[in-house]
PDB file of N, CA and C in Angstrom:
ATOM      1  N   MET R   1     110.353  -8.961   2.137  1.00 60.00           N
ATOM      2  CA  MET R   1     111.203  -7.912   2.199  1.00 60.00           C
ATOM      3  C   MET R   1     111.916  -6.892   1.010  1.00 60.00           C
ATOM      4  N   ASN R   2     112.136  -7.351   0.623  1.00 66.00           N
ATOM      5  CA  ASN R   2     112.819  -6.463  -0.721  1.00 66.00           C
ATOM      6  C   ASN R   2     112.334  -5.260  -0.964  1.00 66.00           C
ATOM      7  N   ASP R   3     111.189  -5.898  -0.735  1.00 94.00           N
ATOM      8  CA  ASP R   3     110.035  -4.420  -1.501  1.00 94.00           C
ATOM      9  C   ASP R   3     110.399  -3.252  -0.561  1.00 94.00           C
ATOM     10  N   THR R   4     110.165  -3.943   0.875  1.00 96.00           N
ATOM     11  CA  THR R   4     110.276  -3.253   2.243  1.00 96.00           C
ATOM     12  C   THR R   4     111.815  -1.964   1.666  1.00 96.00           C
ATOM     13  N   TRP R   5     112.733  -2.797   1.836  1.00 96.00           N
ATOM     14  CA  TRP R   5     113.812  -2.148   1.669  1.00 96.00           C
ATOM     15  C   TRP R   5     114.010  -1.217   0.140  1.00 96.00           C
ATOM     16  N   THR R   6     113.283  -1.711  -0.842  1.00 96.00           N
ATOM     17  CA  THR R   6     113.355  -0.375  -1.787  1.00 96.00           C
ATOM     18  C   THR R   6     112.456   0.395  -1.367  1.00 96.00           C
ATOM     19  N   THR R   7     111.468   0.593  -0.986  1.00 97.00           N
ATOM     20  CA  THR R   7     110.540   1.608  -0.460  1.00 97.00           C
ATOM     21  C   THR R   7     111.216   2.570   0.776  1.00 97.00           C
ATOM     22  N   ILE R   8     112.290   1.658   1.390  1.00 98.00           N
ATOM     23  CA  ILE R   8     113.119   2.579   2.976  1.00 98.00           C
ATOM     24  C   ILE R   8     114.129   3.422   1.797  1.00 98.00           C
ATOM     25  N   ALA R   9     114.445   2.988   0.678  1.00 97.00           N
ATOM     26  CA  ALA R   9     115.906   3.305   0.092  1.00 97.00           C
ATOM     27  C   ALA R   9     115.586   4.582  -0.924  1.00 97.00           C
ATOM     28  N   ARG R  10     113.723   4.402  -1.182  1.00 97.00           N
ATOM     29  CA  ARG R  10     114.050   5.836  -1.959  1.00 97.00           C
ATOM     30  C   ARG R  10     113.265   6.688  -1.332  1.00 97.00           C
ATOM     31  N   LEU R  11     112.304   6.561   0.083  1.00 97.00           N
ATOM     32  CA  LEU R  11     112.080   7.509   1.241  1.00 97.00           C
ATOM     33  C   LEU R  11     113.918   7.982   1.740  1.00 97.00           C
ATOM     34  N   ALA R  12     114.869   7.535   1.590  1.00 97.00           N
ATOM     35  CA  ALA R  12     115.836   7.841   2.152  1.00 97.00           C
ATOM     36  C   ALA R  12     116.374   8.893   1.103  1.00 97.00           C
ATOM     37  N   THR R  13     116.595   8.879   0.086  1.00 97.00           N
ATOM     38  CA  THR R  13     116.982   8.809  -1.594  1.00 97.00           C
ATOM     39  C   THR R  13     116.469  10.969  -1.714  1.00 97.00           C
ATOM     40  N   ARG R  14     114.566  10.343  -0.984  1.00 97.00           N
ATOM     41  CA  ARG R  14     113.679  11.788  -1.236  1.00 97.00           C
ATOM     42  C   ARG R  14     114.476  12.626  -0.110  1.00 97.00           C
ATOM     43  N   LEU R  15     114.984  12.208   1.155  1.00 96.00           N
ATOM     44  CA  LEU R  15     114.783  13.161   1.665  1.00 96.00           C
ATOM     45  C   LEU R  15     116.569  13.609   1.550  1.00 96.00           C
ATOM     46  N   GLU R  16     117.311  12.867   1.249  1.00 96.00           N
ATOM     47  CA  GLU R  16     118.439  13.591   1.194  1.00 96.00           C
ATOM     48  C   GLU R  16     118.595  14.186  -0.124  1.00 96.00           C
ATOM     49  N   GLU R  17     117.732  14.206  -0.699  1.00 96.00           N
ATOM     50  CA  GLU R  17     118.031  15.027  -2.321  1.00 96.00           C
ATOM     51  C   GLU R  17     117.002  16.121  -1.579  1.00 96.00           C
ATOM     52  N   HIS R  18     116.127  16.183  -0.481  1.00 95.00           N
ATOM     53  CA  HIS R  18     115.552  17.720  -0.602  1.00 95.00           C
ATOM     54  C   HIS R  18     116.348  18.309   0.642  1.00 95.00           C
ATOM     55  N   SER R  19     117.788  17.845   1.384  1.00 95.00           N
ATOM     56  CA  SER R  19     117.959  19.038   1.988  1.00 95.00           C
ATOM     57  C   SER R  19     119.045  19.058   1.754  1.00 95.00           C
ATOM     58  N   THR R  20     119.677  20.122   2.601  1.00 96.00           N
ATOM     59  CA  THR R  20     120.756  21.009   1.382  1.00 96.00           C
ATOM     60  C   THR R  20     121.995  21.101   2.724  1.00 96.00           C
ATOM     61  N   LEU R  21     121.392  20.238   4.013  1.00 97.00           N
ATOM     62  CA  LEU R  21     122.719  20.665   5.087  1.00 97.00           C
ATOM     63  C   LEU R  21     123.879  19.366   4.843  1.00 97.00           C
ATOM     64  N   PRO R  22     124.661  19.828   5.509  1.00 97.00           N
ATOM     65  CA  PRO R  22     125.666  18.977   5.698  1.00 97.00           C
ATOM     66  C   PRO R  22     125.412  17.601   5.811  1.00 97.00           C
ATOM     67  N   ARG R  23     126.157  16.071   4.708  1.00 95.00           N
ATOM     68  CA  ARG R  23     125.731  14.995   5.914  1.00 95.00           C
ATOM     69  C   ARG R  23     125.556  14.933   7.006  1.00 95.00           C
ATOM     70  N   GLU R  24     126.302  15.169   8.015  1.00 96.00           N
ATOM     71  CA  GLU R  24     126.619  14.786   9.454  1.00 96.00           C
ATOM     72  C   GLU R  24     124.867  15.178   9.940  1.00 96.00           C
ATOM     73  N   GLN R  25     124.685  16.805   9.479  1.00 97.00           N
ATOM     74  CA  GLN R  25     123.500  16.940   9.864  1.00 97.00           C
ATOM     75  C   GLN R  25     122.108  16.545   9.725  1.00 97.00           C
ATOM     76  N   ARG R  26     122.057  16.500   8.161  1.00 97.00           N
ATOM     77  CA  ARG R  26     120.919  15.112   7.714  1.00 97.00           C
ATOM     78  C   ARG R  26     121.215  13.786   8.434  1.00 97.00           C
ATOM     79  N   VAL R  27     122.142  12.954   8.993  1.00 96.00           N
ATOM     80  CA  VAL R  27     121.666  11.776   9.497  1.00 96.00           C
ATOM     81  C   VAL R  27     121.366  12.644  11.053  1.00 96.00           C
ATOM     82  N   LEU R  28     122.065  13.454  11.808  1.00 97.00           N
ATOM     83  CA  LEU R  28     121.681  14.281  12.982  1.00 97.00           C
ATOM     84  C   LEU R  28     120.450  13.908  13.132  1.00 97.00           C
ATOM     85  N   LEU R  29     119.561  14.503  12.141  1.00 97.00           N
ATOM     86  CA  LEU R  29     118.377  15.211  12.308  1.00 97.00           C
ATOM     87  C   LEU R  29     117.542  13.799  12.020  1.00 97.00           C
ATOM     88  N   GLN R  30     117.746  13.181  10.714  1.00 97.00           N
ATOM     89  CA  GLN R  30     117.045  11.744  11.094  1.00 97.00           C
ATOM     90  C   GLN R  30     116.900  11.319  12.305  1.00 97.00           C
ATOM     91  N   LEU R  31     117.943  11.044  13.016  1.00 97.00           N
ATOM     92  CA  LEU R  31     118.068  10.002  14.027  1.00 97.00           C
ATOM     93  C   LEU R  31     117.070  10.729  14.916  1.00 97.00           C
ATOM     94  N   LEU R  32     117.258  12.321  15.264  1.00 98.00           N
ATOM     95  CA  LEU R  32     116.127  12.849  16.335  1.00 98.00           C
ATOM     96  C   LEU R  32     114.728  13.198  15.653  1.00 98.00           C
ATOM     97  N   LYS R  33     114.632  12.742  14.416  1.00 98.00           N
ATOM     98  CA  LYS R  33     112.568  11.711  14.109  1.00 98.00           C
ATOM     99  C   LYS R  33     112.204  10.752  14.758  1.00 98.00           C
ATOM    100  N   ILE R  34     113.031   9.752  15.054  1.00 98.00           N
ATOM    101  CA  ILE R  34     112.873   8.657  15.633  1.00 98.00           C
ATOM    102  C   ILE R  34     112.223   8.756  17.005  1.00 98.00           C
ATOM    103  N   GLN R  35     113.077  10.182  17.308  1.00 98.00           N
ATOM    104  CA  GLN R  35     112.586  10.275  19.232  1.00 98.00           C
ATOM    105  C   GLN R  35     110.759  11.088  19.185  1.00 98.00           C
ATOM    106  N   GLU R  36     110.736  12.007  17.458  1.00 98.00           N
ATOM    107  CA  GLU R  36     110.238  12.581  17.290  1.00 98.00           C
ATOM    108  C   GLU R  36     108.426  11.972  17.097  1.00 98.00           C
ATOM    109  N   GLU R  37     108.841  10.437  16.663  1.00 98.00           N
ATOM    110  CA  GLU R  37     107.888   9.323  16.305  1.00 98.00           C
ATOM    111  C   GLU R  37     107.685   8.953  17.216  1.00 98.00           C
ATOM    112  N   ALA R  38     108.747   8.137  18.233  1.00 98.00           N
ATOM    113  CA  ALA R  38     108.608   8.023  19.686  1.00 98.00           C
ATOM    114  C   ALA R  38     107.266   8.738  20.105  1.00 98.00           C
ATOM    115  N   GLY R  39     107.694  10.092  20.296  1.00 98.00           N
ATOM    116  CA  GLY R  39     106.526  10.942  21.436  1.00 98.00           C
ATOM    117  C   GLY R  39     105.368  10.544  20.487  1.00 98.00           C
ATOM    118  N   GLU R  40     104.738  10.694  19.124  1.00 98.00           N
ATOM    119  CA  GLU R  40     103.674  10.223  18.860  1.00 98.00           C
ATOM    120  C   GLU R  40     102.802   8.868  19.436  1.00 98.00           C
ATOM    121  N   VAL R  41     103.875   8.522  19.564  1.00 98.00           N
ATOM    122  CA  VAL R  41     103.114   6.744  19.961  1.00 98.00           C
ATOM    123  C   VAL R  41     102.660   7.079  21.724  1.00 98.00           C
ATOM    124  N   ALA R  42     103.647   7.654  21.931  1.00 98.00           N
ATOM    125  CA  ALA R  42     103.258   7.772  23.851  1.00 98.00           C
ATOM    126  C   ALA R  42     102.246   8.974  23.342  1.00 98.00           C
ATOM    127  N   GLU R  43     101.706   9.932  22.990  1.00 97.00           N
ATOM    128  CA  GLU R  43     100.603  10.826  22.765  1.00 97.00           C
ATOM    129  C   GLU R  43      99.396   9.717  21.778  1.00 97.00           C
ATOM    130  N   ALA R  44      99.294   8.921  21.673  1.00 98.00           N
ATOM    131  CA  ALA R  44      98.582   7.963  21.248  1.00 98.00           C
ATOM    132  C   ALA R  44      98.103   7.023  22.073  1.00 98.00           C
ATOM    133  N   VAL R  45      99.315   6.284  22.682  1.00 98.00           N
ATOM    134  CA  VAL R  45      98.438   5.750  24.016  1.00 98.00           C
ATOM    135  C   VAL R  45      97.794   6.234  25.058  1.00 98.00           C
ATOM    136  N   ILE R  46      98.653   7.604  25.241  1.00 98.00           N
ATOM    137  CA  ILE R  46      97.815   8.451  26.597  1.00 98.00           C
ATOM    138  C   ILE R  46      96.130   8.595  25.760  1.00 98.00           C
ATOM    139  N   GLY R  47      95.989   9.251  24.420  1.00 97.00           N
ATOM    140  CA  GLY R  47      94.949   8.962  23.817  1.00 97.00           C
ATOM    141  C   GLY R  47      93.587   7.598  24.094  1.00 97.00           C
ATOM    142  N   ALA R  48      94.652   7.031  23.552  1.00 98.00           N
ATOM    143  CA  ALA R  48      94.055   5.295  23.220  1.00 98.00           C
ATOM    144  C   ALA R  48      93.576   4.885  24.923  1.00 98.00           C
ATOM    145  N   MET R  49      93.769   5.318  26.386  1.00 98.00           N
ATOM    146  CA  MET R  49      93.410   5.307  27.456  1.00 98.00           C
ATOM    147  C   MET R  49      92.605   6.317  27.900  1.00 98.00           C
ATOM    148  N   GLY R  50      92.700   7.259  27.279  1.00 97.00           N
ATOM    149  CA  GLY R  50      91.584   8.196  28.131  1.00 97.00           C
ATOM    150  C   GLY R  50      92.297   8.874  29.291  1.00 97.00           C
ATOM    151  N   GLN R  51      94.107   9.586  28.827  1.00 97.00           N
ATOM    152  CA  GLN R  51      94.404   9.598  30.270  1.00 97.00           C
ATOM    153  C   GLN R  51      94.968  10.959  30.362  1.00 97.00           C
ATOM    154  N   ASN R  52      94.485  11.984  28.899  1.00 93.00           N
ATOM    155  CA  ASN R  52      94.621  13.275  29.018  1.00 93.00           C
ATOM    156  C   ASN R  52      93.075  14.139  29.633  1.00 93.00           C
ATOM    157  N   PRO R  53      92.961  14.614  30.100  1.00 94.00           N
ATOM    158  CA  PRO R  53      92.025  15.432  30.586  1.00 94.00           C
ATOM    159  C   PRO R  53      91.142  16.066  30.196  1.00 94.00           C
ATOM    160  N   ARG R  54      92.370  16.895  29.233  1.00 95.00           N
ATOM    161  CA  ARG R  54      91.427  17.771  28.536  1.00 95.00           C
ATOM    162  C   ARG R  54      91.137  17.276  27.005  1.00 95.00           C
ATOM    163  N   LYS R  55      92.408  15.939  26.991  1.00 95.00           N
ATOM    164  CA  LYS R  55      91.406  15.205  25.047  1.00 95.00           C
ATOM    165  C   LYS R  55      90.578  13.888  25.708  1.00 95.00           C
ATOM    166  N   GLY R  56      90.314  13.775  26.375  1.00 95.00           N
ATOM    167  CA  GLY R  56      89.430  12.624  26.803  1.00 95.00           C
ATOM    168  C   GLY R  56      90.073  11.283  26.079  1.00 95.00           C
ATOM    169  N   PHE R  57      89.240  10.009  25.422  1.00 96.00           N
ATOM    170  CA  PHE R  57      89.707   9.613  24.634  1.00 96.00           C
ATOM    171  C   PHE R  57      90.191  10.112  23.281  1.00 96.00           C
ATOM    172  N   SER R  58      91.091  10.495  23.346  1.00 96.00           N
ATOM    173  CA  SER R  58      91.115  11.387  21.644  1.00 96.00           C
ATOM    174  C   SER R  58      92.209  10.371  20.112  1.00 96.00           C
ATOM    175  N   HIS R  59      91.923   8.978  20.466  1.00 98.00           N
ATOM    176  CA  HIS R  59      93.368   8.093  19.836  1.00 98.00           C
ATOM    177  C   HIS R  59      92.674   6.736  19.656  1.00 98.00           C
ATOM    178  N   THR R  60      93.073   6.046  18.626  1.00 98.00           N
ATOM    179  CA  THR R  60      92.651   4.701  19.143  1.00 98.00           C
ATOM    180  C   THR R  60      93.487   3.239  19.144  1.00 98.00           C
ATOM    181  N   TRP R  61      93.305   2.192  19.231  1.00 98.00           N
ATOM    182  CA  TRP R  61      94.509   1.734  19.102  1.00 98.00           C
ATOM    183  C   TRP R  61      95.420   1.147  17.957  1.00 98.00           C
ATOM    184  N   GLU R  62      94.598   1.161  17.171  1.00 98.00           N
ATOM    185  CA  GLU R  62      94.881   1.353  15.457  1.00 98.00           C
ATOM    186  C   GLU R  62      95.633   2.719  15.095  1.00 98.00           C
ATOM    187  N   GLU R  63      95.027   3.598  15.569  1.00 98.00           N
ATOM    188  CA  GLU R  63      96.184   4.605  15.553  1.00 98.00           C
ATOM    189  C   GLU R  63      97.931   4.366  16.344  1.00 98.00           C
ATOM    190  N   VAL R  64      97.708   4.230  17.576  1.00 98.00           N
ATOM    191  CA  VAL R  64      98.548   3.753  17.833  1.00 98.00           C
ATOM    192  C   VAL R  64      99.737   2.494  17.045  1.00 98.00           C
ATOM    193  N   GLU R  65      99.323   1.521  17.128  1.00 98.00           N
ATOM    194  CA  GLU R  65      99.786   0.567  15.969  1.00 98.00           C
ATOM    195  C   GLU R  65     100.286   1.337  14.511  1.00 98.00           C
ATOM    196  N   ALA R  66     100.091   2.250  14.403  1.00 98.00           N
ATOM    197  CA  ALA R  66     100.155   3.236  12.862  1.00 98.00           C
ATOM    198  C   ALA R  66     101.733   3.795  13.220  1.00 98.00           C
ATOM    199  N   GLU R  67     101.569   4.744  14.345  1.00 98.00           N
ATOM    200  CA  GLU R  67     102.643   5.596  15.037  1.00 98.00           C
ATOM    201  C   GLU R  67     103.466   4.667  15.144  1.00 98.00           C
ATOM    202  N   ILE R  68     103.203   3.375  16.020  1.00 98.00           N
ATOM    203  CA  ILE R  68     104.802   2.422  15.790  1.00 98.00           C
ATOM    204  C   ILE R  68     105.518   1.625  14.673  1.00 98.00           C
ATOM    205  N   CYS R  69     104.110   1.769  13.177  1.00 98.00           N
ATOM    206  CA  CYS R  69     104.505   1.714  12.604  1.00 98.00           C
ATOM    207  C   CYS R  69     105.503   3.062  11.673  1.00 98.00           C
ATOM    208  N   ASP R  70     105.233   3.782  12.024  1.00 98.00           N
ATOM    209  CA  ASP R  70     105.992   5.194  11.177  1.00 98.00           C
ATOM    210  C   ASP R  70     107.495   5.412  12.576  1.00 98.00           C
ATOM    211  N   VAL R  71     107.669   4.815  13.744  1.00 98.00           N
ATOM    212  CA  VAL R  71     109.045   4.701  14.102  1.00 98.00           C
ATOM    213  C   VAL R  71     109.454   3.304  13.388  1.00 98.00           C
ATOM    214  N   ILE R  72     109.395   2.244  13.178  1.00 98.00           N
ATOM    215  CA  ILE R  72     110.107   1.716  13.085  1.00 98.00           C
ATOM    216  C   ILE R  72     110.393   1.893  11.203  1.00 98.00           C
ATOM    217  N   VAL R  73     109.775   2.654  10.570  1.00 98.00           N
ATOM    218  CA  VAL R  73     109.678   2.947   9.106  1.00 98.00           C
ATOM    219  C   VAL R  73     111.033   4.332   9.476  1.00 98.00           C
ATOM    220  N   THR R  74     110.449   4.420   9.993  1.00 98.00           N
ATOM    221  CA  THR R  74     111.871   6.202  10.852  1.00 98.00           C
ATOM    222  C   THR R  74     113.338   5.933  10.794  1.00 98.00           C
ATOM    223  N   GLY R  75     113.094   4.751  11.700  1.00 98.00           N
ATOM    224  CA  GLY R  75     114.330   3.730  11.937  1.00 98.00           C
ATOM    225  C   GLY R  75     115.087   3.445  11.115  1.00 98.00           C
ATOM    226  N   MET R  76     114.114   2.779   9.965  1.00 98.00           N
ATOM    227  CA  MET R  76     114.858   2.091   9.024  1.00 98.00           C
ATOM    228  C   MET R  76     115.338   3.124   7.814  1.00 98.00           C
ATOM    229  N   VAL R  77     114.718   4.244   7.667  1.00 98.00           N
ATOM    230  CA  VAL R  77     115.274   4.854   7.215  1.00 98.00           C
ATOM    231  C   VAL R  77     116.488   5.975   7.121  1.00 98.00           C
ATOM    232  N   ALA R  78     116.530   5.547   8.893  1.00 98.00           N
ATOM    233  CA  ALA R  78     117.825   6.586   9.140  1.00 98.00           C
ATOM    234  C   ALA R  78     119.357   5.269   9.166  1.00 98.00           C
ATOM    235  N   LEU R  79     118.883   4.259   9.536  1.00 98.00           N
ATOM    236  CA  LEU R  79     119.770   3.571   9.103  1.00 98.00           C
ATOM    237  C   LEU R  79     120.244   3.721   7.691  1.00 98.00           C
ATOM    238  N   MET R  80     119.683   3.589   6.888  1.00 98.00           N
ATOM    239  CA  MET R  80     119.771   3.557   5.451  1.00 98.00           C
ATOM    240  C   MET R  80     120.287   4.876   5.214  1.00 98.00           C
ATOM    241  N   ARG R  81     120.111   5.641   5.427  1.00 97.00           N
ATOM    242  CA  ARG R  81     120.627   6.837   5.248  1.00 97.00           C
ATOM    243  C   ARG R  81     121.997   6.694   6.070  1.00 97.00           C
ATOM    244  N   MET R  82     121.872   6.593   6.879  1.00 97.00           N
ATOM    245  CA  MET R  82     123.976   5.954   7.569  1.00 97.00           C
ATOM    246  C   MET R  82     124.470   4.706   6.754  1.00 97.00           C
ATOM    247  N   ASN R  83     123.871   4.285   6.010  1.00 97.00           N
ATOM    248  CA  ASN R  83     124.512   3.121   5.681  1.00 97.00           C
ATOM    249  C   ASN R  83     123.664   2.712   4.558  1.00 97.00           C
ATOM    250  N   PRO R  84     124.411   2.562   2.976  1.00 95.00           N
ATOM    251  CA  PRO R  84     123.836   2.037   2.207  1.00 95.00           C
ATOM    252  C   PRO R  84     123.393   0.513   2.300  1.00 95.00           C
ATOM    253  N   GLN R  85     124.362  -0.194   2.959  1.00 97.00           N
ATOM    254  CA  GLN R  85     123.720  -1.301   3.350  1.00 97.00           C
ATOM    255  C   GLN R  85     123.087  -1.806   3.978  1.00 97.00           C
ATOM    256  N   ALA R  86     122.184  -1.173   4.473  1.00 97.00           N
ATOM    257  CA  ALA R  86     121.180  -0.808   6.093  1.00 97.00           C
ATOM    258  C   ALA R  86     120.383  -2.458   5.859  1.00 97.00           C
ATOM    259  N   PRO R  87     120.173  -2.918   4.531  1.00 97.00           N
ATOM    260  CA  PRO R  87     119.537  -4.581   4.847  1.00 97.00           C
ATOM    261  C   PRO R  87     120.294  -5.642   5.303  1.00 97.00           C
ATOM    262  N   GLU R  88     121.465  -5.582   4.678  1.00 97.00           N
ATOM    263  CA  GLU R  88     122.510  -6.378   5.123  1.00 97.00           C
ATOM    264  C   GLU R  88     122.703  -6.068   6.780  1.00 97.00           C
ATOM    265  N   VAL R  89     122.796  -4.969   6.994  1.00 98.00           N
ATOM    266  CA  VAL R  89     123.274  -4.531   8.804  1.00 98.00           C
ATOM    267  C   VAL R  89     122.169  -4.721   9.548  1.00 98.00           C
ATOM    268  N   PHE R  90     121.237  -4.618   9.009  1.00 97.00           N
ATOM    269  CA  PHE R  90     119.657  -4.890   9.813  1.00 97.00           C
ATOM    270  C   PHE R  90     119.676  -6.308   9.498  1.00 97.00           C
ATOM    271  N   ALA R  91     120.031  -6.693   8.438  1.00 96.00           N
ATOM    272  CA  ALA R  91     119.733  -8.320   8.759  1.00 96.00           C
ATOM    273  C   ALA R  91     120.599  -9.434   9.577  1.00 96.00           C
ATOM    274  N   GLY R  92     122.010  -8.809   9.827  1.00 97.00           N
ATOM    275  CA  GLY R  92     122.731  -9.183   9.998  1.00 97.00           C
ATOM    276  C   GLY R  92     122.541  -9.328  11.704  1.00 97.00           C
ATOM    277  N   HIS R  93     122.097  -7.804  12.208  1.00 97.00           N
ATOM    278  CA  HIS R  93     121.745  -7.770  13.115  1.00 97.00           C
ATOM    279  C   HIS R  93     120.447  -8.150  13.954  1.00 97.00           C
ATOM    280  N   LEU R  94     119.433  -8.648  13.499  1.00 96.00           N
ATOM    281  CA  LEU R  94     118.707  -9.456  13.190  1.00 96.00           C
ATOM    282  C   LEU R  94     119.120 -10.791  14.022  1.00 96.00           C
ATOM    283  N   ASN R  95     119.742 -11.250  13.255  1.00 96.00           N
ATOM    284  CA  ASN R  95     120.439 -12.701  13.262  1.00 96.00           C
ATOM    285  C   ASN R  95     121.339 -13.028  14.694  1.00 96.00           C
ATOM    286  N   ARG R  96     121.323 -12.171  15.256  1.00 95.00           N
ATOM    287  CA  ARG R  96     121.988 -11.946  16.281  1.00 95.00           C
ATOM    288  C   ARG R  96     121.004 -11.984  17.456  1.00 95.00           C
ATOM    289  N   ILE R  97     120.296 -11.432  17.152  1.00 96.00           N
ATOM    290  CA  ILE R  97     118.991 -11.535  18.075  1.00 96.00           C
ATOM    291  C   ILE R  97     118.207 -12.535  18.136  1.00 96.00           C
ATOM    292  N   ARG R  98     117.996 -13.134  17.133  1.00 95.00           N
ATOM    293  CA  ARG R  98     117.666 -14.571  17.054  1.00 95.00           C
ATOM    294  C   ARG R  98     118.728 -15.770  17.861  1.00 95.00           C
ATOM    295  N   GLN R  99     119.307 -15.382  17.324  1.00 94.00           N
ATOM    296  CA  GLN R  99     120.397 -16.284  18.002  1.00 94.00           C
ATOM    297  C   GLN R  99     120.932 -15.913  20.031  1.00 94.00           C
ATOM    298  N   ARG R 100     120.565 -14.886  20.521  1.00 93.00           N
ATOM    299  CA  ARG R 100     120.672 -15.035  21.356  1.00 93.00           C
ATOM    300  C   ARG R 100     119.644 -14.912  22.536  1.00 93.00           C
ATOM    301  N   ASP R 101     118.622 -14.222  21.741  1.00 91.00           N
ATOM    302  CA  ASP R 101     116.939 -14.633  22.844  1.00 91.00           C
ATOM    303  C   ASP R 101     115.983 -15.317  21.701  1.00 91.00           C
ATOM    304  N   VAL R 102     116.061 -16.046  20.803  1.00 89.00           N
ATOM    305  CA  VAL R 102     115.040 -17.360  20.163  1.00 89.00           C
ATOM    306  C   VAL R 102     115.745 -18.188  20.838  1.00 89.00           C
ATOM    307  N   ASP R 103     117.081 -18.444  19.591  1.00 83.00           N
ATOM    308  CA  ASP R 103     117.755 -19.950  19.915  1.00 83.00           C
ATOM    309  C   ASP R 103     118.390 -20.147  20.721  1.00 83.00           C
ATOM    310  N   ALA R 104     118.503 -19.013  22.427  1.00 77.00           N
ATOM    311  CA  ALA R 104     119.123 -19.378  23.638  1.00 77.00           C
ATOM    312  C   ALA R 104     117.607 -20.117  24.100  1.00 77.00           C
ATOM    313  N   ALA R 105     116.160 -18.958  23.911  1.00 73.00           N
ATOM    314  CA  ALA R 105     115.395 -19.334  24.816  1.00 73.00           C
ATOM    315  C   ALA R 105     114.977 -21.137  24.213  1.00 73.00           C
ATOM    316  N   THR R 106     114.852 -21.415  22.885  1.00 73.00           N
ATOM    317  CA  THR R 106     114.468 -22.647  22.729  1.00 73.00           C
ATOM    318  C   THR R 106     115.274 -23.551  23.431  1.00 73.00           C
ATOM    319  N   GLU R 107     117.102 -23.642  23.579  1.00 70.00           N
ATOM    320  CA  GLU R 107     117.171 -24.326  24.060  1.00 70.00           C
ATOM    321  C   GLU R 107     117.727 -24.955  25.445  1.00 70.00           C
ATOM    322  N   ASP R 108     116.950 -23.620  26.359  1.00 68.00           N
ATOM    323  CA  ASP R 108     116.851 -23.311  27.640  1.00 68.00           C
ATOM    324  C   ASP R 108     115.428 -23.894  28.050  1.00 68.00           C
ATOM    325  N   ALA R 109     114.711 -24.354  26.826  1.00 69.00           N
ATOM    326  CA  ALA R 109     113.105 -25.139  27.224  1.00 69.00           C
ATOM    327  C   ALA R 109     113.020 -26.063  27.508  1.00 69.00           C
ATOM    328  N   PRO R 110     112.313 -26.600  28.690  1.00 67.00           N
ATOM    329  CA  PRO R 110     112.211 -27.807  29.051  1.00 67.00           C
ATOM    330  C   PRO R 110     111.996 -28.999  28.251  1.00 67.00           C
ATOM    331  N   ARG R 111     112.597 -30.004  28.090  1.00 61.00           N
ATOM    332  CA  ARG R 111     111.867 -30.956  27.074  1.00 61.00           C
ATOM    333  C   ARG R 111     111.835 -32.476  27.529  1.00 61.00           C
TER     334      ARG R 111
END
């Protein structure tokens, strides 16, 4: 996972260096980018199911997977741009989810 966060940090740095906007606006636009990418997931799912009468089957499920990956990467970049301690923030949050959902489900399972 270290290579992942190194790549995310490099992407975030590149975006920071590219923009001349104030920090608050840069972060806000990065957060909006998550929604843009989520819209591309929706478009790909509709295309993979052939539900756009004009386009038919315009996407594959592999393209849906790629769009989901874009959402994840964009979210990670947003977190890094908000907080340079993003790996620690994410690890802590994931640990809380694990305790709440995974560990709790294991404890509730019949034995």
